[in-house]
Amino acid sequence: MINIARTETAPDCLKKQQNYECENVLEKLKIDFFGKCYICETSLFSTNVEHFKAHRGDKKLKFEWTNLFLACGHCNNIKLSTDILNCTDSKHDVENWISYKPIFVPVGEVEISAKRKNKLTIDTVNILNKVYNGHTNIKTTDAQKIKDEIVKEMIVLQRLLLQYSKEKYNELEITDIEKDIRKKLHKGSKLTAFKRQVIKDNKLKFLLS
Ligand SMILES: [Zn+2]
């Protein structure tokens, strides 16, 4: 999970309070959320408009632009109505309050832990652990697809970091490699939180600026 800056103006069609998936709501969400689910940070499963806070018939919550998020079925189904950290709220520093331990082989167990011991962070971590590891037979099969994706992303990042550390490349080549690393760490890239964690843990923070 990473922090997202949401478009401030809500699509006009939401004012009618008839259909929360009206006109360009989904398109706008796809731009703001970089086309990926805000929970698992992938686009492996089809994404849809999710109510961050369950509306339970409350019209305001149902059509409130800031309550509409882009989430995939796999994650939505695990989160249900649990209150979790809001990645679109800049006061919730989701990247630094949660620790992401990536895997480098597909059989590994993804470890997500809370750096901040408040209920919201702990509940978010519990959801993320289920999302990445599964807790039922079906969810474990879907979680495996995400794990495979984590391994693939890590392989690419490792290869780039290996090239970056070699002296055989000239200045121009190093600039290109650095550009590729930064692309992999950009919010628009998948599973960014895992890759940024590796960078932070290895004193390469300058690559995040
Ligand atoms: Zn998801």
Tab-separated table of C-alpha atoms and ligand atoms in Angstrom:
chain	number	residue	atom	x	y	z
A	1	MET	CA	0.000	0.000	0.000
A	2	ILE	CA	1.257	3.440	-0.896
A	3	ASN	CA	-0.118	6.945	-0.442
A	4	ILE	CA	-2.273	8.188	-3.305
A	5	ALA	CA	-3.093	11.812	-4.137
A	6	ARG	CA	-6.701	11.760	-5.228
A	7	THR	CA	-8.204	14.270	-7.701
A	8	GLU	CA	-9.934	16.784	-5.462
A	9	THR	CA	-12.941	17.526	-7.653
A	10	ALA	CA	-15.570	14.834	-7.688
A	11	PRO	CA	-17.154	13.864	-10.999
A	12	ASP	CA	-20.353	15.977	-11.420
A	13	CYS	CA	-22.532	12.928	-12.000
A	14	LEU	CA	-22.108	11.891	-8.354
A	15	LYS	CA	-24.176	14.914	-7.281
A	16	LYS	CA	-27.281	13.256	-8.714
A	17	GLN	CA	-26.804	10.470	-6.146
A	18	GLN	CA	-28.155	7.844	-8.533
A	19	ASN	CA	-25.191	5.730	-9.597
A	20	TYR	CA	-21.790	5.790	-7.905
A	21	GLU	CA	-20.235	4.190	-10.996
A	22	CYS	CA	-21.602	6.985	-13.201
A	23	GLU	CA	-19.815	8.351	-16.286
A	24	ASN	CA	-16.146	8.855	-15.593
A	25	VAL	CA	-15.896	7.757	-11.950
A	26	LEU	CA	-14.069	4.550	-12.847
A	27	GLU	CA	-11.787	6.309	-15.364
A	28	LYS	CA	-10.923	8.996	-12.834
A	29	LEU	CA	-10.210	6.385	-10.173
A	30	LYS	CA	-8.018	4.432	-12.592
A	31	ILE	CA	-5.923	7.547	-13.207
A	32	ASP	CA	-5.639	8.461	-9.516
A	33	PHE	CA	-4.865	4.900	-8.417
A	34	PHE	CA	-2.582	4.182	-11.408
A	35	GLY	CA	-4.907	1.417	-12.560
A	36	LYS	CA	-4.033	-0.852	-9.647
A	37	CYS	CA	-5.881	-2.041	-6.581
A	38	TYR	CA	-4.939	0.145	-3.608
A	39	ILE	CA	-4.684	-2.870	-1.290
A	40	CYS	CA	-2.619	-5.480	-3.187
A	41	GLU	CA	-1.000	-2.948	-5.557
A	42	THR	CA	-1.493	-5.160	-8.609
A	43	SER	CA	-3.916	-5.297	-11.513
A	44	LEU	CA	-3.947	-9.108	-11.586
A	45	PHE	CA	-7.662	-9.294	-10.819
A	46	SER	CA	-10.409	-7.125	-12.236
A	47	THR	CA	-10.759	-3.860	-10.344
A	48	ASN	CA	-13.922	-2.059	-9.418
A	49	VAL	CA	-15.296	0.842	-7.411
A	50	GLU	CA	-15.132	0.026	-3.710
A	51	HIS	CA	-16.707	1.902	-0.804
A	52	PHE	CA	-13.835	2.483	1.592
A	53	LYS	CA	-16.279	2.834	4.457
A	54	ALA	CA	-19.239	0.498	3.999
A	55	HIS	CA	-22.240	2.742	3.225
A	56	ARG	CA	-24.917	0.418	4.652
A	57	GLY	CA	-27.580	2.463	2.863
A	58	ASP	CA	-26.136	5.845	3.913
A	59	LYS	CA	-26.562	7.958	0.761
A	60	LYS	CA	-23.791	10.396	1.651
A	61	LEU	CA	-21.219	7.612	2.077
A	62	LYS	CA	-22.499	5.832	-1.006
A	63	PHE	CA	-21.909	8.788	-3.339
A	64	GLU	CA	-19.058	10.539	-1.522
A	65	TRP	CA	-16.158	10.840	-3.969
A	66	THR	CA	-13.549	10.476	-1.211
A	67	ASN	CA	-15.179	7.203	-0.133
A	68	LEU	CA	-14.767	5.609	-3.565
A	69	PHE	CA	-11.585	3.589	-4.109
A	70	LEU	CA	-10.231	1.302	-6.814
A	71	ALA	CA	-9.982	-2.249	-5.460
A	72	CYS	CA	-9.873	-5.760	-6.874
A	73	GLY	CA	-12.303	-8.555	-6.018
A	74	HIS	CA	-9.638	-10.584	-4.203
A	75	CYS	CA	-8.887	-7.757	-1.749
A	76	ASN	CA	-12.416	-6.387	-1.470
A	77	ASN	CA	-13.562	-9.820	-0.433
A	78	ILE	CA	-10.978	-10.023	2.339
A	79	LYS	CA	-11.393	-6.458	3.593
A	80	LEU	CA	-15.206	-6.460	3.593
A	81	SER	CA	-16.247	-3.731	6.059
A	82	THR	CA	-13.029	-3.666	8.119
A	83	ASP	CA	-11.758	-0.158	8.861
A	84	ILE	CA	-8.200	0.155	7.579
A	85	LEU	CA	-5.650	2.932	6.990
A	86	ASN	CA	-6.707	5.411	4.327
A	87	CYS	CA	-3.974	5.612	1.685
A	88	THR	CA	-5.554	8.786	0.226
A	89	ASP	CA	-5.236	10.584	3.573
A	90	SER	CA	-1.798	12.195	3.775
A	91	LYS	CA	-1.977	11.937	7.584
A	92	HIS	CA	-1.883	8.137	7.251
A	93	ASP	CA	1.740	7.403	6.367
A	94	VAL	CA	0.998	3.894	5.088
A	95	GLU	CA	4.466	3.395	3.643
A	96	ASN	CA	6.261	4.050	6.897
A	97	TRP	CA	3.745	2.680	9.377
A	98	ILE	CA	3.814	-0.757	7.741
A	99	SER	CA	6.816	-2.969	7.062
A	100	TYR	CA	6.824	-5.163	3.932
A	101	LYS	CA	9.107	-8.184	3.804
A	102	PRO	CA	9.209	-9.328	0.193
A	103	ILE	CA	9.884	-12.850	-1.036
A	104	PHE	CA	12.475	-13.917	-3.572
A	105	VAL	CA	11.107	-17.420	-4.189
A	106	PRO	CA	7.439	-18.181	-4.957
A	107	VAL	CA	7.026	-20.619	-2.050
A	108	GLY	CA	7.949	-18.040	0.559
A	109	GLU	CA	5.645	-16.411	3.078
A	110	VAL	CA	5.119	-12.676	2.692
A	111	GLU	CA	5.534	-10.931	6.038
A	112	ILE	CA	3.744	-7.680	6.680
A	113	SER	CA	4.071	-6.095	10.113
A	114	ALA	CA	2.910	-2.960	11.892
A	115	LYS	CA	5.525	-0.388	12.810
A	116	ARG	CA	2.850	1.707	14.490
A	117	LYS	CA	0.906	-0.191	17.079
A	118	ASN	CA	-2.501	1.442	16.708
A	119	LYS	CA	-5.645	-0.541	15.896
A	120	LEU	CA	-6.074	0.833	12.389
A	121	THR	CA	-2.517	-0.103	11.372
A	122	ILE	CA	-2.761	-3.557	12.976
A	123	ASP	CA	-6.095	-4.245	11.233
A	124	THR	CA	-4.583	-3.109	7.920
A	125	VAL	CA	-1.610	-5.432	8.424
A	126	ASN	CA	-3.933	-8.368	9.152
A	127	ILE	CA	-5.810	-7.714	5.906
A	128	LEU	CA	-2.559	-7.381	3.924
A	129	ASN	CA	-1.196	-10.669	5.313
A	130	LYS	CA	-4.380	-12.425	4.168
A	131	VAL	CA	-4.225	-10.695	0.775
A	132	TYR	CA	-0.625	-11.760	0.113
A	133	ASN	CA	-0.689	-15.214	1.719
A	134	GLY	CA	-4.325	-16.290	1.606
A	135	HIS	CA	-6.384	-17.708	4.445
A	136	THR	CA	-8.767	-20.034	2.590
A	137	ASN	CA	-8.120	-22.485	-0.286
A	138	ILE	CA	-9.397	-20.085	-2.976
A	139	LYS	CA	-7.662	-17.083	-1.465
A	140	THR	CA	-4.374	-19.006	-1.197
A	141	THR	CA	-4.553	-19.800	-4.937
A	142	ASP	CA	-5.143	-16.126	-5.780
A	143	ALA	CA	-2.516	-15.004	-3.273
A	144	GLN	CA	-0.015	-17.280	-5.038
A	145	LYS	CA	-0.532	-15.264	-8.241
A	146	ILE	CA	0.425	-12.119	-6.324
A	147	LYS	CA	3.433	-13.887	-4.757
A	148	ASP	CA	4.663	-14.898	-8.213
A	149	GLU	CA	4.357	-11.250	-9.240
A	150	ILE	CA	6.344	-10.111	-6.173
A	151	VAL	CA	9.155	-12.520	-7.089
A	152	LYS	CA	9.179	-11.267	-10.712
A	153	GLU	CA	9.340	-7.627	-9.581
A	154	MET	CA	12.144	-8.443	-7.134
A	155	ILE	CA	14.169	-10.210	-9.831
A	156	VAL	CA	13.967	-7.146	-12.086
A	157	LEU	CA	14.869	-4.794	-9.233
A	158	GLN	CA	17.773	-7.008	-8.147
A	159	ARG	CA	19.113	-7.146	-11.713
A	160	LEU	CA	18.948	-3.368	-12.022
A	161	LEU	CA	20.619	-2.806	-8.644
A	162	LEU	CA	23.346	-5.259	-9.602
A	163	GLN	CA	24.016	-3.354	-12.828
A	164	TYR	CA	23.923	-0.073	-10.927
A	165	SER	CA	26.704	-1.230	-8.611
A	166	LYS	CA	29.085	-2.297	-11.406
A	167	GLU	CA	31.911	-0.076	-12.520
A	168	LYS	CA	31.942	-1.455	-16.063
A	169	TYR	CA	29.125	0.892	-17.099
A	170	ASN	CA	29.816	4.439	-18.243
A	171	GLU	CA	28.103	7.511	-16.815
A	172	LEU	CA	25.424	7.565	-19.493
A	173	GLU	CA	24.600	3.895	-18.993
A	174	ILE	CA	24.434	4.355	-15.223
A	175	THR	CA	22.001	7.260	-15.713
A	176	ASP	CA	19.764	4.988	-17.785
A	177	ILE	CA	19.934	2.194	-15.200
A	178	GLU	CA	19.066	4.696	-12.453
A	179	LYS	CA	16.103	5.897	-14.520
A	180	ASP	CA	14.863	2.293	-14.817
A	181	ILE	CA	15.231	1.779	-11.060
A	182	ARG	CA	13.253	4.952	-10.366
A	183	LYS	CA	10.505	3.745	-12.725
A	184	LYS	CA	10.267	0.528	-10.711
A	185	LEU	CA	9.918	2.589	-7.520
A	186	HIS	CA	7.331	4.984	-8.937
A	187	LYS	CA	3.779	4.869	-7.530
A	188	GLY	CA	2.535	3.782	-10.927
A	189	SER	CA	4.602	0.602	-10.790
A	190	LYS	CA	3.090	-2.532	-9.255
A	191	LEU	CA	3.900	-3.684	-5.714
A	192	THR	CA	5.808	-0.454	-5.081
A	193	ALA	CA	5.704	-0.741	-1.280
A	194	PHE	CA	7.775	-3.958	-1.370
A	195	LYS	CA	10.392	-2.512	-3.702
A	196	ARG	CA	10.652	0.742	-1.770
A	197	GLN	CA	11.149	-1.258	1.434
A	198	VAL	CA	14.182	-3.025	-0.088
A	199	ILE	CA	15.614	0.334	-1.121
A	200	LYS	CA	15.043	1.850	2.352
A	201	ASP	CA	16.519	-1.186	4.115
A	202	ASN	CA	19.696	-1.012	2.046
A	203	LYS	CA	20.581	2.650	2.488
A	204	LEU	CA	19.631	3.530	-1.070
A	205	LYS	CA	17.043	6.093	0.015
A	206	PHE	CA	18.407	8.674	-2.431
A	207	LEU	CA	16.769	6.609	-5.187
A	208	LEU	CA	13.366	7.471	-3.732
A	209	SER	CA	13.789	11.250	-3.975
B	1	ZN	ZN	-6.182	-6.177	-4.707
